[in-house]
């Protein structure tokens, strides 16, 4: 094994990925397994996580003999469910080293029509849910004086996006939570960082951005002139979880194809005609 490979090796590690049955969470689980990590994927629907775990267990040779993935029913809005998922990871694989808070939902509507219940629901999933899972995992991490927490934020943590106020506000709060945990828990050997994906089509946003005027405007403000993929986000998670990122704490890595760096660009969406300058 080369020095470069060793830097990113996760062999012997165990991760719990909330929202791990689909999208970015599942992509992170996949690349973790490819780097030697055993993974518990959690989501509210047990059938979905069991199917995801079955698929993930086909990634490596001989995975039927030595399972690398397992699924658990997990609702991050429920304290007992979160604790049971952490216990399940310990019972299944014997330890817990990494937590990825990837569970999320979307609410798109004009802000004037947004209800307090809708706002609170998104905060409960994205922010309080991440806190619940982090607190439960931190009990294990403190005992072993080692642990890594990765929170999934968003480009919406940095800039305004129309009609997704609850989501953007919750993702901004996720960055604040990341910094707070990093500052307070480093003394226990726990590193906490975030990843802010750019626009990646997943189940919660695909209808909003693929083939739409909103999607056209996104691509026209992305220097790489395309949406990202879940796999491209997962690479940042490996870096943060591995020895390569062992001195990184309290930061959120943006993976957005240059979206936040763009002022006036010269890209255009593949389904739109370039406009006159």
Short mmCIF file of C-alpha atoms in Angstrom, two decimals:
data_model
loop_
_atom_site.label_atom_id
_atom_site.label_comp_id
_atom_site.label_asym_id
_atom_site.label_seq_id
_atom_site.Cartn_x
_atom_site.Cartn_y
_atom_site.Cartn_z
CA UNK A 1 0.00 0.00 0.00
CA UNK A 2 1.44 3.38 -1.02
CA UNK A 3 1.78 6.31 1.36
CA UNK A 4 -0.93 8.14 -0.58
CA UNK A 5 -3.28 5.18 -0.27
CA UNK A 6 -2.59 4.86 3.44
CA UNK A 7 -3.58 8.47 3.98
CA UNK A 8 -7.10 7.69 2.81
CA UNK A 9 -7.39 4.16 4.18
CA UNK A 10 -10.42 3.54 6.43
CA UNK A 11 -9.79 -0.14 7.12
CA UNK A 12 -10.97 -1.11 10.58
CA UNK A 13 -13.27 1.90 10.91
CA UNK A 14 -17.04 1.79 11.38
CA UNK A 15 -19.36 4.55 10.20
CA UNK A 16 -23.02 5.39 10.77
CA UNK A 17 -24.57 7.34 7.88
CA UNK A 18 -27.96 8.91 8.49
CA UNK A 19 -30.00 9.31 5.33
CA UNK A 20 -27.78 6.59 3.95
CA UNK A 21 -30.32 4.73 1.82
CA UNK A 22 -30.27 7.16 -1.09
CA UNK A 23 -28.48 10.08 -2.69
CA UNK A 24 -25.40 11.64 -1.16
CA UNK A 25 -25.61 9.53 2.00
CA UNK A 26 -25.58 6.30 0.01
CA UNK A 27 -22.69 7.54 -2.16
CA UNK A 28 -20.68 8.31 0.96
CA UNK A 29 -21.43 4.85 2.35
CA UNK A 30 -20.26 3.30 -0.94
CA UNK A 31 -16.94 5.13 -1.09
CA UNK A 32 -16.31 4.44 2.61
CA UNK A 33 -16.69 0.73 1.93
CA UNK A 34 -14.35 1.01 -1.05
CA UNK A 35 -11.77 2.45 1.35
CA UNK A 36 -12.17 -0.39 3.87
CA UNK A 37 -14.77 1.04 6.26
CA UNK A 38 -17.78 -0.91 7.52
CA UNK A 39 -20.97 1.13 7.31
CA UNK A 40 -24.40 1.20 8.92
CA UNK A 41 -26.88 3.09 6.77
CA UNK A 42 -29.93 4.52 8.49
CA UNK A 43 -33.21 5.90 7.17
CA UNK A 44 -36.83 5.98 8.28
CA UNK A 45 -37.99 3.17 5.98
CA UNK A 46 -36.45 -0.16 6.95
CA UNK A 47 -37.07 -1.74 3.54
CA UNK A 48 -35.06 1.04 1.87
CA UNK A 49 -32.03 0.68 4.15
CA UNK A 50 -32.09 -3.10 3.90
CA UNK A 51 -32.09 -2.84 0.10
CA UNK A 52 -29.30 -0.24 0.22
CA UNK A 53 -27.23 -2.46 2.53
CA UNK A 54 -27.73 -5.41 0.20
CA UNK A 55 -26.48 -3.36 -2.75
CA UNK A 56 -23.53 -1.98 -0.78
CA UNK A 57 -22.50 -5.49 0.22
CA UNK A 58 -21.86 -6.35 -3.43
CA UNK A 59 -19.15 -3.68 -3.83
CA UNK A 60 -16.21 -5.77 -2.64
CA UNK A 61 -15.31 -9.37 -3.40
CA UNK A 62 -16.29 -11.92 -0.75
CA UNK A 63 -18.71 -9.39 0.77
CA UNK A 64 -21.24 -12.17 1.36
CA UNK A 65 -18.76 -13.82 3.71
CA UNK A 66 -17.73 -10.59 5.44
CA UNK A 67 -20.59 -8.05 5.28
CA UNK A 68 -19.39 -4.47 5.04
CA UNK A 69 -22.81 -2.82 5.32
CA UNK A 70 -25.93 -3.14 7.43
CA UNK A 71 -29.18 -1.20 7.50
CA UNK A 72 -31.12 0.17 10.44
CA UNK A 73 -34.42 1.99 10.75
CA UNK A 74 -33.51 5.50 11.88
CA UNK A 75 -35.60 8.61 12.44
CA UNK A 76 -33.28 11.47 13.41
CA UNK A 77 -36.27 13.33 14.86
CA UNK A 78 -36.66 10.67 17.55
CA UNK A 79 -34.19 10.34 20.45
CA UNK A 80 -34.82 6.62 21.01
CA UNK A 81 -34.47 5.80 17.33
CA UNK A 82 -31.12 7.60 17.16
CA UNK A 83 -29.77 5.83 20.23
CA UNK A 84 -30.92 2.45 18.92
CA UNK A 85 -29.09 3.10 15.64
CA UNK A 86 -25.85 3.88 17.47
CA UNK A 87 -26.30 0.76 19.61
CA UNK A 88 -27.00 -1.27 16.46
CA UNK A 89 -23.73 -0.12 14.90
CA UNK A 90 -21.81 -1.17 18.01
CA UNK A 91 -23.62 -4.51 18.25
CA UNK A 92 -23.18 -5.25 14.54
CA UNK A 93 -19.59 -4.20 13.91
CA UNK A 94 -18.13 -3.82 17.40
CA UNK A 95 -17.29 -0.12 17.32
CA UNK A 96 -18.19 3.30 15.97
CA UNK A 97 -15.63 5.76 14.61
CA UNK A 98 -17.42 8.01 12.11
CA UNK A 99 -20.83 9.67 12.01
CA UNK A 100 -22.17 11.26 8.82
CA UNK A 101 -25.28 13.40 9.30
CA UNK A 102 -26.84 13.26 5.84
CA UNK A 103 -30.56 12.91 6.59
CA UNK A 104 -32.55 15.72 5.03
CA UNK A 105 -35.83 16.90 3.56
CA UNK A 106 -36.91 19.80 1.36
CA UNK A 107 -39.70 22.35 1.52
CA UNK A 108 -40.10 24.61 -1.51
CA UNK A 109 -42.67 27.38 -1.31
CA UNK A 110 -42.80 31.17 -1.21
CA UNK A 111 -41.52 32.40 2.13
CA UNK A 112 -44.72 34.41 2.71
CA UNK A 113 -46.64 31.11 2.70
CA UNK A 114 -44.17 29.17 4.87
CA UNK A 115 -45.70 27.97 8.14
CA UNK A 116 -43.95 27.80 11.48
CA UNK A 117 -44.56 24.05 11.56
CA UNK A 118 -42.82 23.60 8.20
CA UNK A 119 -39.89 25.71 9.34
CA UNK A 120 -39.59 23.81 12.61
CA UNK A 121 -39.85 20.45 10.84
CA UNK A 122 -36.83 21.19 8.65
CA UNK A 123 -34.84 22.41 11.64
CA UNK A 124 -35.78 19.28 13.55
CA UNK A 125 -34.42 17.05 10.79
CA UNK A 126 -31.38 18.97 9.60
CA UNK A 127 -30.16 20.70 12.76
CA UNK A 128 -31.64 19.09 15.85
CA UNK A 129 -31.47 15.69 14.15
CA UNK A 130 -27.77 16.17 13.51
CA UNK A 131 -27.33 17.27 17.12
CA UNK A 132 -29.17 14.18 18.41
CA UNK A 133 -27.03 11.82 16.39
CA UNK A 134 -23.84 13.69 17.29
CA UNK A 135 -24.64 13.58 21.00
CA UNK A 136 -25.36 9.85 20.87
CA UNK A 137 -22.17 9.13 18.93
CA UNK A 138 -20.12 11.45 21.13
CA UNK A 139 -20.67 9.20 24.16
CA UNK A 140 -18.78 6.49 22.27
CA UNK A 141 -16.20 8.84 20.81
CA UNK A 142 -15.37 10.35 24.21
CA UNK A 143 -14.75 6.92 25.74
CA UNK A 144 -12.25 6.04 23.01
CA UNK A 145 -10.95 9.63 22.72
CA UNK A 146 -11.37 9.49 18.95
CA UNK A 147 -14.19 10.15 16.53
CA UNK A 148 -15.16 12.00 13.37
CA UNK A 149 -18.45 13.79 12.69
CA UNK A 150 -19.32 15.02 9.20
CA UNK A 151 -22.37 17.23 8.73
CA UNK A 152 -23.86 17.75 5.29
CA UNK A 153 -24.50 21.45 4.77
CA UNK A 154 -25.19 23.12 1.40
CA UNK A 155 -24.26 26.02 -0.86
CA UNK A 156 -27.52 27.37 0.56
CA UNK A 157 -25.59 27.76 3.83
CA UNK A 158 -23.68 30.56 2.09
CA UNK A 159 -26.09 32.23 -0.32
CA UNK A 160 -29.78 32.94 -0.75
CA UNK A 161 -31.93 30.65 -2.87
CA UNK A 162 -35.51 31.62 -3.59
CA UNK A 163 -38.44 29.73 -2.07
CA UNK A 164 -36.36 27.35 0.06
CA UNK A 165 -36.04 29.56 3.14
CA UNK A 166 -36.58 26.76 5.66
CA UNK A 167 -33.97 24.55 3.99
CA UNK A 168 -31.41 27.34 3.55
CA UNK A 169 -31.86 28.54 7.12
CA UNK A 170 -31.48 25.02 8.49
CA UNK A 171 -28.36 24.41 6.41
CA UNK A 172 -26.88 27.69 7.65
CA UNK A 173 -27.56 26.53 11.19
CA UNK A 174 -25.86 23.22 10.35
CA UNK A 175 -22.65 25.16 9.71
CA UNK A 176 -23.01 26.88 13.07
CA UNK A 177 -23.54 23.53 14.77
CA UNK A 178 -20.44 22.17 13.03
CA UNK A 179 -18.25 24.99 14.33
CA UNK A 180 -19.66 24.73 17.86
CA UNK A 181 -19.09 20.99 18.15
CA UNK A 182 -15.60 21.32 16.67
CA UNK A 183 -14.70 23.95 19.23
CA UNK A 184 -16.20 22.19 22.24
CA UNK A 185 -15.45 18.54 21.55
CA UNK A 186 -11.92 18.60 20.13
CA UNK A 187 -10.58 18.10 23.64
CA UNK A 188 -12.30 14.69 23.62
CA UNK A 189 -10.56 13.63 20.41
CA UNK A 190 -13.60 14.40 18.27
CA UNK A 191 -13.24 16.24 14.97
CA UNK A 192 -16.35 17.85 13.47
CA UNK A 193 -16.48 19.16 9.92
CA UNK A 194 -19.00 19.76 7.19
CA UNK A 195 -19.44 19.37 3.46
CA UNK A 196 -21.45 21.90 1.46
CA UNK A 197 -22.52 20.25 -1.79
CA UNK A 198 -23.38 22.36 -4.79
CA UNK A 199 -26.34 21.36 -6.91
CA UNK A 200 -26.52 17.57 -7.07
CA UNK A 201 -29.74 16.00 -8.37
CA UNK A 202 -31.17 13.70 -5.68
CA UNK A 203 -34.64 12.56 -4.68
CA UNK A 204 -35.34 15.75 -2.72
CA UNK A 205 -34.46 18.27 -5.44
CA UNK A 206 -34.39 16.54 -8.84
CA UNK A 207 -37.78 17.85 -9.99
CA UNK A 208 -36.72 21.36 -9.01
CA UNK A 209 -33.53 21.53 -11.05
CA UNK A 210 -33.41 18.97 -13.87
CA UNK A 211 -34.68 20.49 -17.12
CA UNK A 212 -36.18 23.52 -15.37
CA UNK A 213 -35.57 27.25 -15.65
CA UNK A 214 -34.22 27.15 -12.10
CA UNK A 215 -31.74 24.49 -13.18
CA UNK A 216 -30.77 26.52 -16.24
CA UNK A 217 -29.90 29.50 -14.07
CA UNK A 218 -27.90 27.29 -11.70
CA UNK A 219 -25.78 25.86 -14.52
CA UNK A 220 -25.27 29.29 -16.04
CA UNK A 221 -23.78 30.35 -12.70
CA UNK A 222 -21.61 27.25 -12.34
CA UNK A 223 -18.23 27.63 -14.08
CA UNK A 224 -18.01 23.86 -14.66
CA UNK A 225 -21.36 24.16 -16.52
CA UNK A 226 -23.05 21.11 -15.01
CA UNK A 227 -24.61 19.67 -11.89
CA UNK A 228 -22.45 17.63 -9.54
CA UNK A 229 -22.81 13.96 -8.70
CA UNK A 230 -23.19 12.27 -5.34
CA UNK A 231 -19.91 10.43 -5.88
CA UNK A 232 -18.10 13.75 -6.21
CA UNK A 233 -19.36 14.80 -2.79
CA UNK A 234 -18.33 11.47 -1.28
CA UNK A 235 -14.65 12.07 -2.01
CA UNK A 236 -14.62 14.98 0.42
CA UNK A 237 -16.10 12.72 3.10
CA UNK A 238 -13.25 10.22 2.71
CA UNK A 239 -10.72 13.03 3.10
CA UNK A 240 -12.37 14.33 6.27
CA UNK A 241 -12.77 10.86 7.80
CA UNK A 242 -9.26 9.61 7.03
CA UNK A 243 -5.77 10.33 8.29
CA UNK A 244 -5.39 12.79 5.43
CA UNK A 245 -7.79 15.13 7.22
CA UNK A 246 -6.76 14.48 10.80
CA UNK A 247 -5.89 18.14 11.54
CA UNK A 248 -9.02 19.55 9.89
CA UNK A 249 -11.61 20.62 12.44
CA UNK A 250 -14.52 23.06 12.33
CA UNK A 251 -14.49 23.65 8.59
CA UNK A 252 -17.06 23.13 5.86
CA UNK A 253 -15.66 22.05 2.50
CA UNK A 254 -17.59 23.43 -0.47
CA UNK A 255 -17.90 21.06 -3.44
CA UNK A 256 -19.87 23.08 -5.97
CA UNK A 257 -18.12 23.28 -9.35
CA UNK A 258 -17.31 26.92 -8.69
CA UNK A 259 -20.88 28.11 -8.09
CA UNK A 260 -20.01 30.33 -5.11
CA UNK A 261 -17.03 31.79 -6.95
CA UNK A 262 -19.09 32.83 -9.97
CA UNK A 263 -20.12 36.39 -10.68
CA UNK A 264 -20.95 36.74 -14.36
CA UNK A 265 -19.91 33.62 -16.24
CA UNK A 266 -20.07 32.41 -19.82
CA UNK A 267 -21.70 29.00 -19.33
CA UNK A 268 -25.19 27.97 -20.39
CA UNK A 269 -27.41 25.00 -19.69
CA UNK A 270 -27.41 22.20 -22.31
CA UNK A 271 -31.18 22.55 -22.79
CA UNK A 272 -31.02 26.35 -23.27
CA UNK A 273 -29.66 28.62 -25.95
CA UNK A 274 -26.79 30.94 -24.99
CA UNK A 275 -28.05 34.48 -24.61
CA UNK A 276 -26.43 37.57 -26.04
CA UNK A 277 -23.87 39.21 -23.72
#
